[in-house]
PDB file of C-alpha atoms in Angstrom:
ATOM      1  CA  UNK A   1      -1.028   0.137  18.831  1.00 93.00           C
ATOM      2  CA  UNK A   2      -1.952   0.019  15.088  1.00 97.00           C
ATOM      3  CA  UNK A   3      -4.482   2.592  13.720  1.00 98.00           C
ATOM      4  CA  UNK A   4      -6.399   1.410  10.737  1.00 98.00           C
ATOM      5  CA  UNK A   5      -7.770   4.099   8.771  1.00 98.00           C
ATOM      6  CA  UNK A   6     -11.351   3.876   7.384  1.00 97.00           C
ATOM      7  CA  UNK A   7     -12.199   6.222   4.802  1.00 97.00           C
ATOM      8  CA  UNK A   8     -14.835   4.337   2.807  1.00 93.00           C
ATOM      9  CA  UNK A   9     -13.133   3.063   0.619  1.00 90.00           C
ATOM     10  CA  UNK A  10     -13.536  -0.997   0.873  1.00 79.00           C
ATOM     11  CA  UNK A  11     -14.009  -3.741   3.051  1.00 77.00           C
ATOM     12  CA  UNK A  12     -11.271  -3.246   6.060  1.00 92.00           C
ATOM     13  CA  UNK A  13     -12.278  -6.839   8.026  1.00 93.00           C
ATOM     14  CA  UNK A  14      -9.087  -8.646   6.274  1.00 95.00           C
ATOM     15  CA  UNK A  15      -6.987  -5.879   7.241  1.00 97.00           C
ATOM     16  CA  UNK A  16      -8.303  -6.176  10.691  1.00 97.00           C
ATOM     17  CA  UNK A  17      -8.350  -9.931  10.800  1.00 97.00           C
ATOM     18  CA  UNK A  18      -4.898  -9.872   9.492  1.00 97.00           C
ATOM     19  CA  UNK A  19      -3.145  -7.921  12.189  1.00 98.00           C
ATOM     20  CA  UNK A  20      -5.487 -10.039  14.566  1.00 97.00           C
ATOM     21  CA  UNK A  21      -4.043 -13.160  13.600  1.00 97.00           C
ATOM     22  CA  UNK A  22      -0.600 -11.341  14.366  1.00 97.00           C
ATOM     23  CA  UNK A  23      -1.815 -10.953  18.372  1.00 97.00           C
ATOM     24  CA  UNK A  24      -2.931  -7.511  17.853  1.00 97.00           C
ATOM     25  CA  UNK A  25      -5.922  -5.641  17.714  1.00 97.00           C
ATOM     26  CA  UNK A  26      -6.227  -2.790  15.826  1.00 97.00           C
ATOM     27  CA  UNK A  27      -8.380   0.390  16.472  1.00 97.00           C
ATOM     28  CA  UNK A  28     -10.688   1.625  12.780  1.00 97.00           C
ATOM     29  CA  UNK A  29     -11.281   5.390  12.888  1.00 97.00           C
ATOM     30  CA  UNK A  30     -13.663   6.923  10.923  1.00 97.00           C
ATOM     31  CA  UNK A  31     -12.514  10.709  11.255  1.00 97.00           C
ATOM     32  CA  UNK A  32      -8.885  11.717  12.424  1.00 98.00           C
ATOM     33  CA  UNK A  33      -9.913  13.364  15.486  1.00 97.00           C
ATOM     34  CA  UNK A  34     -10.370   9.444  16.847  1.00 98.00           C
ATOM     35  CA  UNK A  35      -6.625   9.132  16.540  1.00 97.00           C
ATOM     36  CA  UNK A  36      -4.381   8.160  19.689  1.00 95.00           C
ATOM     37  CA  UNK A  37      -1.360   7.577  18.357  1.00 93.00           C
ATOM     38  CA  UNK A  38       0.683   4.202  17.190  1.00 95.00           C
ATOM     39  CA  UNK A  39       1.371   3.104  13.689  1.00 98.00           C
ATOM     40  CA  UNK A  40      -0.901   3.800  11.276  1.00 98.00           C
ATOM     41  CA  UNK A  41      -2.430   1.651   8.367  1.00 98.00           C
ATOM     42  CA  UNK A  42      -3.596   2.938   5.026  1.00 98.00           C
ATOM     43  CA  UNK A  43      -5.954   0.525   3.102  1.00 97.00           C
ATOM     44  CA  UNK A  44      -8.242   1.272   0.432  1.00 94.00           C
ATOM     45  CA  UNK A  45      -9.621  -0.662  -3.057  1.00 93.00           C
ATOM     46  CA  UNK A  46     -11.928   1.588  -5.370  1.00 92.00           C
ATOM     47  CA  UNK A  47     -10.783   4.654  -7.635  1.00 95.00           C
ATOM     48  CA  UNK A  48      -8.625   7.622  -7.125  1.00 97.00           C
ATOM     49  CA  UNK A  49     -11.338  10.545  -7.136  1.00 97.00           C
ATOM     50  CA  UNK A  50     -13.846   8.902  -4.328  1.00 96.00           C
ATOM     51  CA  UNK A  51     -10.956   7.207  -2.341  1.00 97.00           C
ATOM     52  CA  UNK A  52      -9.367  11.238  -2.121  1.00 97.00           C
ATOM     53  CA  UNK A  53     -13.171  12.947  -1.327  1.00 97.00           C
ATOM     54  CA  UNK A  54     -13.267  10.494   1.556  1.00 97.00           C
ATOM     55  CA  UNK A  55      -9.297  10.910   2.869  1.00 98.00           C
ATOM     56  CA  UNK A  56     -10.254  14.767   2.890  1.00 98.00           C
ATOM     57  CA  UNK A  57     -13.338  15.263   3.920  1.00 98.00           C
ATOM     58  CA  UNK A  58     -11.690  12.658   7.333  1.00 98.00           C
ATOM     59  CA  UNK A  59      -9.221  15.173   8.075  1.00 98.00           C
ATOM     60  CA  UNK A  60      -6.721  11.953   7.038  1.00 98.00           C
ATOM     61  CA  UNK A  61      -4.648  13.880   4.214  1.00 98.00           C
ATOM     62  CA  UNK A  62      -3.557  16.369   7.765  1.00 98.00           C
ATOM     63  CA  UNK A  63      -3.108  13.503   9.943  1.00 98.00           C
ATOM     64  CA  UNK A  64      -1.374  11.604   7.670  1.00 98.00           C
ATOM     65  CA  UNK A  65       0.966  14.473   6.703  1.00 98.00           C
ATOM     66  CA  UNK A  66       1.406  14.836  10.532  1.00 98.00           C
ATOM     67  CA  UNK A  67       2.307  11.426  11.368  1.00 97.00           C
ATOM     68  CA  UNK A  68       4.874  10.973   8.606  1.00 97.00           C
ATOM     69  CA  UNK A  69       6.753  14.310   9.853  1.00 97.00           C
ATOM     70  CA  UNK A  70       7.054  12.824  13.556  1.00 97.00           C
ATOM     71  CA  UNK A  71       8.489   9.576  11.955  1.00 97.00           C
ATOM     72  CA  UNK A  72       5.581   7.378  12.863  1.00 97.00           C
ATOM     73  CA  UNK A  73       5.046   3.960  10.958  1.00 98.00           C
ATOM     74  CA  UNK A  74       3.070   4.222   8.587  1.00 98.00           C
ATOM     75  CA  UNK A  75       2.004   1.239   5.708  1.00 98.00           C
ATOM     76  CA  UNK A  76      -0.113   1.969   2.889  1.00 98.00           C
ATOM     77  CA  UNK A  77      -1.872  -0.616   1.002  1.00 98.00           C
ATOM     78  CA  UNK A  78      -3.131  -0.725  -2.816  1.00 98.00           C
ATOM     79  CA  UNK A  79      -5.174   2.559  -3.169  1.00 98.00           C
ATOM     80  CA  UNK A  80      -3.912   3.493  -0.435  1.00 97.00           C
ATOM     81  CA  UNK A  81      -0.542   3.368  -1.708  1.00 98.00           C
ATOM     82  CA  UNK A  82      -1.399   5.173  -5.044  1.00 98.00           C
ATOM     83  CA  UNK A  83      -2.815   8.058  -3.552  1.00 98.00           C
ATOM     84  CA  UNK A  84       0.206   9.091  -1.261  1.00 98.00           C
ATOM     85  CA  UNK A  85       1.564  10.508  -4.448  1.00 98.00           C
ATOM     86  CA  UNK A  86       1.339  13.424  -5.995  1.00 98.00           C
ATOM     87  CA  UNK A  87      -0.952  12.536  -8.860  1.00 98.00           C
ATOM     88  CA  UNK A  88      -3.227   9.820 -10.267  1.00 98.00           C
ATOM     89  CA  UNK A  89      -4.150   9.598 -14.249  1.00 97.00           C
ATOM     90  CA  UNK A  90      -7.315   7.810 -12.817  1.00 96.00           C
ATOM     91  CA  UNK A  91     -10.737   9.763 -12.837  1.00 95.00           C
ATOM     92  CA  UNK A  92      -9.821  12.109 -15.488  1.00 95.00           C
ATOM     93  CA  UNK A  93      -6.720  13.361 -13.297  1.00 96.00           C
ATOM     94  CA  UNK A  94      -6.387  12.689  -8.873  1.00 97.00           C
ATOM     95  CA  UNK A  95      -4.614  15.084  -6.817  1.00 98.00           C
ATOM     96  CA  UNK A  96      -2.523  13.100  -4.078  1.00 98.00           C
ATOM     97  CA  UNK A  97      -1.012  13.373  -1.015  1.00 98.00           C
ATOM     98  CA  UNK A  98       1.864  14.518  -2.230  1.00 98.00           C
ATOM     99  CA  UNK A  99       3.906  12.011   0.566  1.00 98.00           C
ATOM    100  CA  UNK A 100       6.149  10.535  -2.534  1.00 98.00           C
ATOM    101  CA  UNK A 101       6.853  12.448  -5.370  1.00 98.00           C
ATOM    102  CA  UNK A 102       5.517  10.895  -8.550  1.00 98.00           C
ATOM    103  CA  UNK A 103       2.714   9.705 -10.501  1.00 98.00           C
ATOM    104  CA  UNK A 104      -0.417   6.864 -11.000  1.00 98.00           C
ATOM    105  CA  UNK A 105      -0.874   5.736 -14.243  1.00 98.00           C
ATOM    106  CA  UNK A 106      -2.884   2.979 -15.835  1.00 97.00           C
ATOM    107  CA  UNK A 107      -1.508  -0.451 -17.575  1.00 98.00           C
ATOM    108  CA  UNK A 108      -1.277  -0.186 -21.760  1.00 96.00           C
ATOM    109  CA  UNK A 109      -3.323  -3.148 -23.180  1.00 94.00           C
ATOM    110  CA  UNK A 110      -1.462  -2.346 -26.131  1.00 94.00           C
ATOM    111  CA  UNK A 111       1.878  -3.240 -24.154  1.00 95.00           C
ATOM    112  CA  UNK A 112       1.151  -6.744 -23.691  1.00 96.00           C
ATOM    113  CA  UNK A 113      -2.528  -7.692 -25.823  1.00 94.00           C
ATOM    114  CA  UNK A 114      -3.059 -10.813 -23.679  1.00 94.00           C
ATOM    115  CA  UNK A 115      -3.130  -9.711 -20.184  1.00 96.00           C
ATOM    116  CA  UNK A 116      -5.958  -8.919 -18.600  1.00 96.00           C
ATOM    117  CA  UNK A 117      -6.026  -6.139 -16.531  1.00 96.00           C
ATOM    118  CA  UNK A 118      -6.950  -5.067 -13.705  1.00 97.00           C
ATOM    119  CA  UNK A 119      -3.737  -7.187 -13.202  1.00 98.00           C
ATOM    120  CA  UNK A 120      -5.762  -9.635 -10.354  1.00 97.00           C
ATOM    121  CA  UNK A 121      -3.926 -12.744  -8.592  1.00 98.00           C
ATOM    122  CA  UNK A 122      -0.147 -13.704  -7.175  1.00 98.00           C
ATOM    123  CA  UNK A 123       2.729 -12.519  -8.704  1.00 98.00           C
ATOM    124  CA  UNK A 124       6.218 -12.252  -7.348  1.00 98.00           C
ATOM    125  CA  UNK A 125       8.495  -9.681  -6.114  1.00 98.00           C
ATOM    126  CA  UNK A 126      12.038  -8.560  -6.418  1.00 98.00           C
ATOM    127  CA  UNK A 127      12.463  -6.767  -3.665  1.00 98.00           C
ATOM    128  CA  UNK A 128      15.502  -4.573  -1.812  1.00 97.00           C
ATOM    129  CA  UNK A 129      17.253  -4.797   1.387  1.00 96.00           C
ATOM    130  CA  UNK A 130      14.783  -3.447   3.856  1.00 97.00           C
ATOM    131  CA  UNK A 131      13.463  -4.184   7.257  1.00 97.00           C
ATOM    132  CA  UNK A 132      10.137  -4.940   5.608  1.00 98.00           C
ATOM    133  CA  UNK A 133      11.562  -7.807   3.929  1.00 98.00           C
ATOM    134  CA  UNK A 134      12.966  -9.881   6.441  1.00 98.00           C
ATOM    135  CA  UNK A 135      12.287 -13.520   6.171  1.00 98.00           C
ATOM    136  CA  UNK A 136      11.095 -13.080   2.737  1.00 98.00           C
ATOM    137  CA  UNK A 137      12.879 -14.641  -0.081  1.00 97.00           C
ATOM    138  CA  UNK A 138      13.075 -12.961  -3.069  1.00 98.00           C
ATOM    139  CA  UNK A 139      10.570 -13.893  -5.915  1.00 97.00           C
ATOM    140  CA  UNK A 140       8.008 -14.517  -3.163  1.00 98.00           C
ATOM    141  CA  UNK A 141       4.349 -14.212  -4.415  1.00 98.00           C
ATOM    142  CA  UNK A 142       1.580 -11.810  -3.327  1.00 98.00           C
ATOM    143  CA  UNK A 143      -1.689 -11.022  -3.929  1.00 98.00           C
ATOM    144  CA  UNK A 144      -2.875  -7.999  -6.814  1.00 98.00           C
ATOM    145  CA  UNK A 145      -5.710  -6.595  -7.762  1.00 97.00           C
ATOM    146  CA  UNK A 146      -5.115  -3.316  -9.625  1.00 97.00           C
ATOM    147  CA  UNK A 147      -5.514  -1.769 -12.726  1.00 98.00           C
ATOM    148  CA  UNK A 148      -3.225   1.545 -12.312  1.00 98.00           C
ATOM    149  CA  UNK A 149       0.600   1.242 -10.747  1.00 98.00           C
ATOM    150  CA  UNK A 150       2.915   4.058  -9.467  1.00 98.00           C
ATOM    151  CA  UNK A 151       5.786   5.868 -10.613  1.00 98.00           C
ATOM    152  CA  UNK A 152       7.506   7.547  -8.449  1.00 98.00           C
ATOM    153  CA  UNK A 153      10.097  10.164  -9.452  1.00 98.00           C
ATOM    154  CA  UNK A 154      12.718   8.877  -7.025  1.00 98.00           C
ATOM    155  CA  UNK A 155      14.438   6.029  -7.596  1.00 97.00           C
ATOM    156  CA  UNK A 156      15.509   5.475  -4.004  1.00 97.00           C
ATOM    157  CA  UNK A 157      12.232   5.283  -3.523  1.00 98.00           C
ATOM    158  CA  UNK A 158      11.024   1.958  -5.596  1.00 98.00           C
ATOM    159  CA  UNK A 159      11.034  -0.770  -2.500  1.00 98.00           C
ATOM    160  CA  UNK A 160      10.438  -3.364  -4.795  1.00 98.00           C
ATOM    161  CA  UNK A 161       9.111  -4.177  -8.501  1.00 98.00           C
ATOM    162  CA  UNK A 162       7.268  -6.710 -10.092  1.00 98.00           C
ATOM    163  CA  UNK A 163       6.347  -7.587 -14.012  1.00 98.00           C
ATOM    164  CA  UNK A 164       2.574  -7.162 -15.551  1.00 98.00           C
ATOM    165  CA  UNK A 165       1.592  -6.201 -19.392  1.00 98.00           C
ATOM    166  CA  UNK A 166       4.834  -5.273 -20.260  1.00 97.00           C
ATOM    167  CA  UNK A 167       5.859  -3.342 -17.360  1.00 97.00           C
ATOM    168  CA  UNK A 168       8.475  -3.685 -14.666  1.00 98.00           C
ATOM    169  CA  UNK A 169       6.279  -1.339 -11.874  1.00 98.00           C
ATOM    170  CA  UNK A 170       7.070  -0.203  -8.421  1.00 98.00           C
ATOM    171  CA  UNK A 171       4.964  -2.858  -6.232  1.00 98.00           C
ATOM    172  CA  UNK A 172       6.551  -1.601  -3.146  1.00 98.00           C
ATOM    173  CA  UNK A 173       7.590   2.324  -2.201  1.00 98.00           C
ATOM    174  CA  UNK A 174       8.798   3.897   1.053  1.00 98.00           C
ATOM    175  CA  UNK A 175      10.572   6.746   1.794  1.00 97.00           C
ATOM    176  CA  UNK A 176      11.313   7.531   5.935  1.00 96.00           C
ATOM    177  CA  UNK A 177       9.048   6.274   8.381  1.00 97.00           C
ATOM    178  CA  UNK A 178       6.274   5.642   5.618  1.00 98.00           C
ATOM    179  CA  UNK A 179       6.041   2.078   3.579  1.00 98.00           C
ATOM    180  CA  UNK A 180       3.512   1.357   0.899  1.00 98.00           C
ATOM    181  CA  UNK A 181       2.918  -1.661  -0.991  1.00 98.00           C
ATOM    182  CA  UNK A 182       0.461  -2.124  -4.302  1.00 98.00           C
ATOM    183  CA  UNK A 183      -0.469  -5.728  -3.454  1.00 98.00           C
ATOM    184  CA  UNK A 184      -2.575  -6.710  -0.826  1.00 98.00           C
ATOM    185  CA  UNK A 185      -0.856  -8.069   2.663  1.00 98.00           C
ATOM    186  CA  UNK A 186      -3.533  -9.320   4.069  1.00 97.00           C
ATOM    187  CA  UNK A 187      -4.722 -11.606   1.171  1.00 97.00           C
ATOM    188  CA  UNK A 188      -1.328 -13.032   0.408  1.00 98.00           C
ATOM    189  CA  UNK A 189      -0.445 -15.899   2.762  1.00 97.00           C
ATOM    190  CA  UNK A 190       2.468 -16.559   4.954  1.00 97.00           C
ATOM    191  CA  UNK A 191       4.783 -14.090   3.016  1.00 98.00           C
ATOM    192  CA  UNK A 192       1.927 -10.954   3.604  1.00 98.00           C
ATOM    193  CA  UNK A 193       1.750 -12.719   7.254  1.00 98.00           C
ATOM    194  CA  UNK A 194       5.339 -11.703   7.652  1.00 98.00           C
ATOM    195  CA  UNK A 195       5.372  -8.516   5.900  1.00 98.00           C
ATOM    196  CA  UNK A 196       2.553  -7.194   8.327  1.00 98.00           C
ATOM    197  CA  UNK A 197       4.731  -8.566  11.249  1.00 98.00           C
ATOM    198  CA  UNK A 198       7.944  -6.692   9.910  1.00 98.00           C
ATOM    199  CA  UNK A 199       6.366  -4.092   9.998  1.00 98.00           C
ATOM    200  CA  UNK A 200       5.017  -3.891  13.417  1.00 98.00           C
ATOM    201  CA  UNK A 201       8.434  -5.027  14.277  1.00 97.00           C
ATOM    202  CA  UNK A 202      10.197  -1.795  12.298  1.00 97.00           C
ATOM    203  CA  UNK A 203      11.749   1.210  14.105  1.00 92.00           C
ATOM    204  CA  UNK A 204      11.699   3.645  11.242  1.00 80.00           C
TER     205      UNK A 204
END
């Protein structure tokens, strides 16, 4: 079972259709008291401050907690991904989950004067040995749209990194049972195709 967690922040029908292209057919829950147990997904697009006053006021920040403790799956995707840290610069200053240790902070124009940003469109990935990855070559291309990028404090942490305005970022994180990736899955093709069906696939 796959759990898809809907805390208003974006449109969760690719993440859906995704997963039902896979053969599966995941279960949104609006609250945490819905939950019945499987893997959980962790979507979001929008900012740090809202995307957090929504996880809360859900009971998700508990469940989520919870489910990471027992070892359960879980995959979190852009926003979703930021906020399991500790911190976001975004909003004036985000309190996280707290999941990862580390940090959200914004790209530097200054870094790099002629890329846009948000950072929005495929870009590849240099990724380590992990279940996650299997059947994907390295320097495959995914999906982005962001405009802020963790740092986690943990090295053993960083999954796998990509290049934008004049950083090397963490696109991918993980630590345990819980995966978490700053591009989008479900918009990126055959190689997001087969990252969503490693991960149904993974025994944490």
């Amino acid at each position: 079972m796959v759990t898809i967690l809907d805390y208003g922040a974006g449109n969760l029908t690719s993440v859906c259709l995704a997963f039902e292209r896979l053969g599966v057919q995941p279960r949104v829950i609006t609250e945490a008291a819905q939950f019945g147990g499987g893997r959980l997904v962790f979507p979001g697009v929008g900012s740090a401050g809202s995307g957090m006053a929504g996880v809360r006021a859900r009971g998700f920040d508990a469940l989520l907690a919870q489910q990471v403790a027992r070892g359960v799956p879980v995959l979190g995707i852009c926003l979703g991904m930021q906020l399991l840290l500790d911190t976001s610069a975004e909003d004036g200053g985000t309190a996280g989950l707290g999941l990862i240790p580390g940090t959200c902070v914004g790209f530097e124009p200054a870094k790099d004067p002629e890329a846009k940003i948000p950072h929005m469109g495929w870009n590849t990935l240099d990724h380590m040995a992990h279940p996650l990855f299997a059947n994907i070559a390295q320097g495959e291309a995914f999906y982005f749209v962001h405009s802020y990028f963790a740092k986690p404090a943990r090295e053993a942490d960083i999954l796998g990194r990509t290049d934008y305005c004049g950083e090397r970022f963490a696109a991918v994180i993980g630590h345990g049972s819980l995966v978490a990736t700053q591009f989008h899955p479900e918009r990126s093709g055959r190689a997001g195709e087969q990252l969503l069906r490693n991960f149904l696939a993974w025994e944490a």
